[in-house]
Amino acid sequence: MILDAAKRAFENLFASQTRSVFWKVLGLTILVLIGLWFAIRSLFIWLALPWLDSLVPGMPDWAGWMSVVLAILAGIGLALALALLISPVTAVIAGLFLDDVAEVIEKQDYAKEPAGRAMPLGEAVLSSIKFFGVVILGNAIALLLLLVPGVNLIAFFMVNGYLLGREFFEFAAMRFRTPEEARAFRSKHASTVFMAGLVIAAFLAVPFLNLLTPLFAASFMVHLHKSISRKDPSFVLQSNAPRSGTNQLGR
């Protein structure tokens, strides 16, 4: 079920029906990452360079090569920081475009089934920003664990697998369920959702391809939610109980 959903999501990446969403997601992801690069670089120059200069005042000319080494190390550090930010950036962008992706997938692959309901833009943005903070905290912990041999890569996949799997699945589920039902449904199938999250984390770890993570993850979880819903029809019947108009999208 997970592999089939992943395969279909990967095919959706380059389908003509998703092309407009593809360019919007890719363009915004690149713009945000470029902005973060300059922000992190400026912060480093402002805070770190004066500190480094104070460590080696009056460096002689023959030791100038040390500045080159420090510049290289700084560049590696900035690249690492940016790589760790891809995960939370993915979450925010997905929150903005999930409904666009889901609508295309539902019309293309599930035309005979009822369409989902989009979240209001303000609520989607607020939810994405909240999740941005959670993912930042999770990846900060994973960054600390990078110093522990044998745990570093495992920490990256475990943290991002859990967080991204949880959030993307609930985003997809809330097109058909209240937030409470979406969380309960995700909790009931937690192991499947976590394994799917590991697939997203693996996608996220591939350079350049990871720029398409928001599009892949959103499509992936739409397919997975549909598959799990078919296998758990009793929960689907429960979630289709009448709801009040003000709580349908529940944020």
GROMACS .gro file of C-alpha atoms in nm:
model
  251
    1MET     CA    1   0.000   0.000   0.000
    2ILE     CA    2   0.279   0.244   0.090
    3LEU     CA    3   0.491   0.152  -0.211
    4ASP     CA    4   0.193   0.182  -0.445
    5ALA     CA    5   0.106   0.527  -0.305
    6ALA     CA    6   0.470   0.637  -0.338
    7LYS     CA    7   0.487   0.512  -0.697
    8ARG     CA    8   0.170   0.696  -0.794
    9ALA     CA    9   0.289   1.012  -0.618
   10PHE     CA   10   0.619   1.003  -0.806
   11GLU     CA   11   0.432   0.963  -1.135
   12ASN     CA   12   0.210   1.259  -1.041
   13LEU     CA   13   0.519   1.479  -1.004
   14PHE     CA   14   0.569   1.499  -1.379
   15ALA     CA   15   0.212   1.451  -1.503
   16SER     CA   16   0.072   1.724  -1.724
   17GLN     CA   17  -0.222   1.775  -1.488
   18THR     CA   18   0.007   1.875  -1.200
   19ARG     CA   19   0.244   2.090  -1.407
   20SER     CA   20   0.110   2.426  -1.291
   21VAL     CA   21   0.126   2.322  -0.925
   22PHE     CA   22   0.470   2.170  -0.990
   23TRP     CA   23   0.617   2.503  -1.099
   24LYS     CA   24   0.449   2.697  -0.820
   25VAL     CA   25   0.578   2.460  -0.551
   26LEU     CA   26   0.926   2.435  -0.700
   27GLY     CA   27   0.956   2.809  -0.754
   28LEU     CA   28   0.840   2.903  -0.405
   29THR     CA   29   1.064   2.638  -0.244
   30ILE     CA   30   1.370   2.770  -0.426
   31LEU     CA   31   1.287   3.133  -0.342
   32VAL     CA   32   1.239   3.055   0.027
   33LEU     CA   33   1.565   2.857   0.044
   34ILE     CA   34   1.757   3.137  -0.130
   35GLY     CA   35   1.614   3.387   0.117
   36LEU     CA   36   1.711   3.161   0.409
   37TRP     CA   37   2.064   3.121   0.268
   38PHE     CA   38   2.121   3.497   0.266
   39ALA     CA   39   1.961   3.534   0.608
   40ILE     CA   40   2.182   3.263   0.764
   41ARG     CA   41   2.491   3.402   0.588
   42SER     CA   42   2.420   3.754   0.714
   43LEU     CA   43   2.365   3.622   1.066
   44PHE     CA   44   2.694   3.434   1.051
   45ILE     CA   45   2.885   3.741   0.930
   46TRP     CA   46   2.726   3.955   1.201
   47LEU     CA   47   2.777   3.717   1.494
   48ALA     CA   48   3.046   3.462   1.412
   49LEU     CA   49   3.311   3.656   1.220
   50PRO     CA   50   3.384   3.910   1.498
   51TRP     CA   51   3.419   3.621   1.742
   52LEU     CA   52   3.663   3.439   1.512
   53ASP     CA   53   3.866   3.758   1.464
   54SER     CA   54   3.894   3.796   1.842
   55LEU     CA   55   4.036   3.445   1.870
   56VAL     CA   56   4.327   3.513   1.633
   57PRO     CA   57   4.403   3.888   1.651
   58GLY     CA   58   4.688   4.021   1.442
   59MET     CA   59   4.720   3.708   1.230
   60PRO     CA   60   5.051   3.720   1.035
   61ASP     CA   61   5.053   3.705   0.658
   62TRP     CA   62   5.201   3.354   0.650
   63ALA     CA   63   4.898   3.224   0.842
   64GLY     CA   64   4.650   3.368   0.595
   65TRP     CA   65   4.567   3.018   0.475
   66MET     CA   66   4.374   2.971   0.801
   67SER     CA   67   4.117   3.225   0.686
   68VAL     CA   68   4.063   3.016   0.371
   69VAL     CA   69   4.010   2.705   0.584
   70LEU     CA   70   3.768   2.890   0.810
   71ALA     CA   71   3.579   3.021   0.507
   72ILE     CA   72   3.544   2.666   0.371
   73LEU     CA   73   3.426   2.536   0.708
   74ALA     CA   74   3.180   2.823   0.735
   75GLY     CA   75   3.043   2.741   0.390
   76ILE     CA   76   2.996   2.377   0.488
   77GLY     CA   77   2.823   2.483   0.808
   78LEU     CA   78   2.588   2.715   0.620
   79ALA     CA   79   2.506   2.441   0.370
   80LEU     CA   80   2.434   2.199   0.655
   81ALA     CA   81   2.208   2.452   0.826
   82LEU     CA   82   2.019   2.508   0.501
   83ALA     CA   83   1.983   2.132   0.448
   84LEU     CA   84   1.827   2.095   0.792
   85LEU     CA   85   1.583   2.376   0.713
   86ILE     CA   86   1.450   2.202   0.402
   87SER     CA   87   1.224   1.985   0.618
   88PRO     CA   88   1.036   2.269   0.793
   89VAL     CA   89   1.027   2.473   0.472
   90THR     CA   90   0.866   2.171   0.306
   91ALA     CA   91   0.599   2.160   0.575
   92VAL     CA   92   0.509   2.529   0.535
   93ILE     CA   93   0.492   2.519   0.155
   94ALA     CA   94   0.292   2.197   0.160
   95GLY     CA   95   0.038   2.362   0.388
   96LEU     CA   96  -0.010   2.634   0.127
   97PHE     CA   97  -0.041   2.405  -0.174
   98LEU     CA   98  -0.179   2.079  -0.034
   99ASP     CA   99  -0.533   2.156  -0.141
  100ASP     CA  100  -0.418   2.249  -0.493
  101VAL     CA  101  -0.230   1.919  -0.521
  102ALA     CA  102  -0.513   1.719  -0.365
  103GLU     CA  103  -0.775   1.864  -0.599
  104VAL     CA  104  -0.569   1.769  -0.903
  105ILE     CA  105  -0.506   1.416  -0.772
  106GLU     CA  106  -0.870   1.364  -0.677
  107LYS     CA  107  -0.996   1.477  -1.018
  108GLN     CA  108  -0.738   1.269  -1.201
  109ASP     CA  109  -0.735   0.944  -1.000
  110TYR     CA  110  -1.054   0.951  -0.792
  111ALA     CA  111  -1.303   1.122  -1.020
  112LYS     CA  112  -1.591   0.893  -0.916
  113GLU     CA  113  -1.542   0.961  -0.544
  114PRO     CA  114  -1.661   1.267  -0.348
  115ALA     CA  115  -1.412   1.554  -0.357
  116GLY     CA  116  -1.251   1.680  -0.041
  117ARG     CA  117  -1.299   2.025   0.110
  118ALA     CA  118  -1.022   2.280   0.113
  119MET     CA  119  -0.910   2.450   0.434
  120PRO     CA  120  -0.938   2.830   0.446
  121LEU     CA  121  -0.608   2.990   0.348
  122GLY     CA  122  -0.560   3.165   0.682
  123GLU     CA  123  -0.610   2.844   0.877
  124ALA     CA  124  -0.376   2.653   0.646
  125VAL     CA  125  -0.105   2.917   0.689
  126LEU     CA  126  -0.146   2.921   1.069
  127SER     CA  127  -0.126   2.543   1.087
  128SER     CA  128   0.183   2.540   0.866
  129ILE     CA  129   0.361   2.802   1.077
  130LYS     CA  130   0.288   2.607   1.396
  131PHE     CA  131   0.424   2.292   1.238
  132PHE     CA  132   0.728   2.486   1.116
  133GLY     CA  133   0.823   2.548   1.479
  134VAL     CA  134   0.774   2.184   1.574
  135VAL     CA  135   0.992   2.062   1.287
  136ILE     CA  136   1.262   2.320   1.367
  137LEU     CA  137   1.273   2.191   1.726
  138GLY     CA  138   1.279   1.829   1.613
  139ASN     CA  139   1.561   1.888   1.367
  140ALA     CA  140   1.756   2.088   1.625
  141ILE     CA  141   1.747   1.778   1.846
  142ALA     CA  142   1.849   1.565   1.548
  143LEU     CA  143   2.138   1.805   1.482
  144LEU     CA  144   2.266   1.755   1.836
  145LEU     CA  145   2.243   1.380   1.787
  146LEU     CA  146   2.460   1.412   1.475
  147LEU     CA  147   2.752   1.421   1.719
  148VAL     CA  148   2.665   1.074   1.849
  149PRO     CA  149   2.825   0.800   1.633
  150GLY     CA  150   2.577   0.548   1.497
  151VAL     CA  151   2.277   0.763   1.589
  152ASN     CA  152   2.311   1.061   1.355
  153LEU     CA  153   2.142   0.935   1.037
  154ILE     CA  154   1.895   0.729   1.236
  155ALA     CA  155   1.794   1.043   1.428
  156PHE     CA  156   1.739   1.237   1.105
  157PHE     CA  157   1.512   0.970   0.957
  158MET     CA  158   1.325   0.896   1.279
  159VAL     CA  159   1.252   1.262   1.358
  160ASN     CA  160   1.153   1.361   1.007
  161GLY     CA  161   0.974   1.034   0.940
  162TYR     CA  162   0.749   1.085   1.239
  163LEU     CA  163   0.688   1.459   1.204
  164LEU     CA  164   0.644   1.475   0.826
  165GLY     CA  165   0.437   1.157   0.815
  166ARG     CA  166   0.206   1.285   1.087
  167GLU     CA  167   0.157   1.630   0.943
  168PHE     CA  168   0.116   1.544   0.577
  169PHE     CA  169  -0.125   1.261   0.654
  170GLU     CA  170  -0.339   1.484   0.876
  171PHE     CA  171  -0.335   1.757   0.611
  172ALA     CA  172  -0.472   1.506   0.358
  173ALA     CA  173  -0.721   1.354   0.604
  174MET     CA  174  -0.867   1.691   0.704
  175ARG     CA  175  -1.005   1.736   0.353
  176PHE     CA  176  -1.259   1.469   0.452
  177ARG     CA  177  -1.257   1.471   0.832
  178THR     CA  178  -1.261   1.708   1.124
  179PRO     CA  179  -0.920   1.771   1.285
  180GLU     CA  180  -1.015   1.543   1.576
  181GLU     CA  181  -1.115   1.262   1.340
  182ALA     CA  182  -0.802   1.314   1.129
  183ARG     CA  183  -0.578   1.283   1.434
  184ALA     CA  184  -0.768   0.978   1.560
  185PHE     CA  185  -0.749   0.813   1.218
  186ARG     CA  186  -0.377   0.883   1.197
  187SER     CA  187  -0.326   0.749   1.548
  188LYS     CA  188  -0.515   0.430   1.465
  189HIS     CA  189  -0.285   0.368   1.167
  190ALA     CA  190   0.025   0.520   1.328
  191SER     CA  191   0.269   0.250   1.218
  192THR     CA  192   0.165   0.277   0.851
  193VAL     CA  193   0.180   0.657   0.862
  194PHE     CA  194   0.524   0.645   1.027
  195MET     CA  195   0.658   0.408   0.760
  196ALA     CA  196   0.520   0.644   0.496
  197GLY     CA  197   0.692   0.931   0.676
  198LEU     CA  198   1.022   0.745   0.642
  199VAL     CA  199   0.965   0.734   0.265
  200ILE     CA  200   0.922   1.114   0.268
  201ALA     CA  201   1.236   1.150   0.481
  202ALA     CA  202   1.428   0.937   0.230
  203PHE     CA  203   1.299   1.156  -0.054
  204LEU     CA  204   1.405   1.458   0.147
  205ALA     CA  205   1.760   1.323   0.177
  206VAL     CA  206   1.817   1.316  -0.203
  207PRO     CA  207   1.986   1.640  -0.320
  208PHE     CA  208   1.793   1.848  -0.576
  209LEU     CA  209   1.508   1.596  -0.579
  210ASN     CA  210   1.427   1.713  -0.226
  211LEU     CA  211   1.316   2.047  -0.371
  212LEU     CA  212   1.004   1.861  -0.487
  213THR     CA  213   0.933   1.717  -0.142
  214PRO     CA  214   0.620   1.934  -0.080
  215LEU     CA  215   0.461   1.815  -0.403
  216PHE     CA  216   0.563   1.452  -0.358
  217ALA     CA  217   0.461   1.433   0.008
  218ALA     CA  218   0.122   1.596  -0.047
  219SER     CA  219   0.039   1.367  -0.338
  220PHE     CA  220   0.176   1.062  -0.154
  221MET     CA  221  -0.043   1.119   0.151
  222VAL     CA  222  -0.354   1.185  -0.058
  223HIS     CA  223  -0.310   0.841  -0.216
  224LEU     CA  224  -0.225   0.678   0.117
  225HIS     CA  225  -0.525   0.830   0.294
  226LYS     CA  226  -0.752   0.703   0.017
  227SER     CA  227  -0.603   0.351   0.042
  228ILE     CA  228  -0.627   0.333   0.421
  229SER     CA  229  -0.983   0.470   0.413
  230ARG     CA  230  -1.085   0.188   0.181
  231LYS     CA  231  -0.931  -0.068   0.415
  232ASP     CA  232  -1.101   0.086   0.718
  233PRO     CA  233  -1.455   0.162   0.596
  234SER     CA  234  -1.605   0.162   0.944
  235PHE     CA  235  -1.397   0.466   1.033
  236VAL     CA  236  -1.501   0.630   0.708
  237LEU     CA  237  -1.867   0.582   0.799
  238GLN     CA  238  -1.800   0.727   1.143
  239SER     CA  239  -1.623   1.030   0.999
  240ASN     CA  240  -1.908   1.094   0.758
  241ALA     CA  241  -2.148   1.164   1.044
  242PRO     CA  242  -2.322   1.504   1.020
  243ARG     CA  243  -2.109   1.796   1.133
  244SER     CA  244  -2.189   2.154   1.220
  245GLY     CA  245  -2.103   2.400   0.945
  246THR     CA  246  -1.862   2.597   1.161
  247ASN     CA  247  -1.650   2.297   1.252
  248GLN     CA  248  -1.624   2.113   0.923
  249LEU     CA  249  -1.270   2.221   0.861
  250GLY     CA  250  -1.205   2.257   1.225
  251ARG     CA  251  -0.917   2.492   1.272
   0.00000   0.00000   0.00000
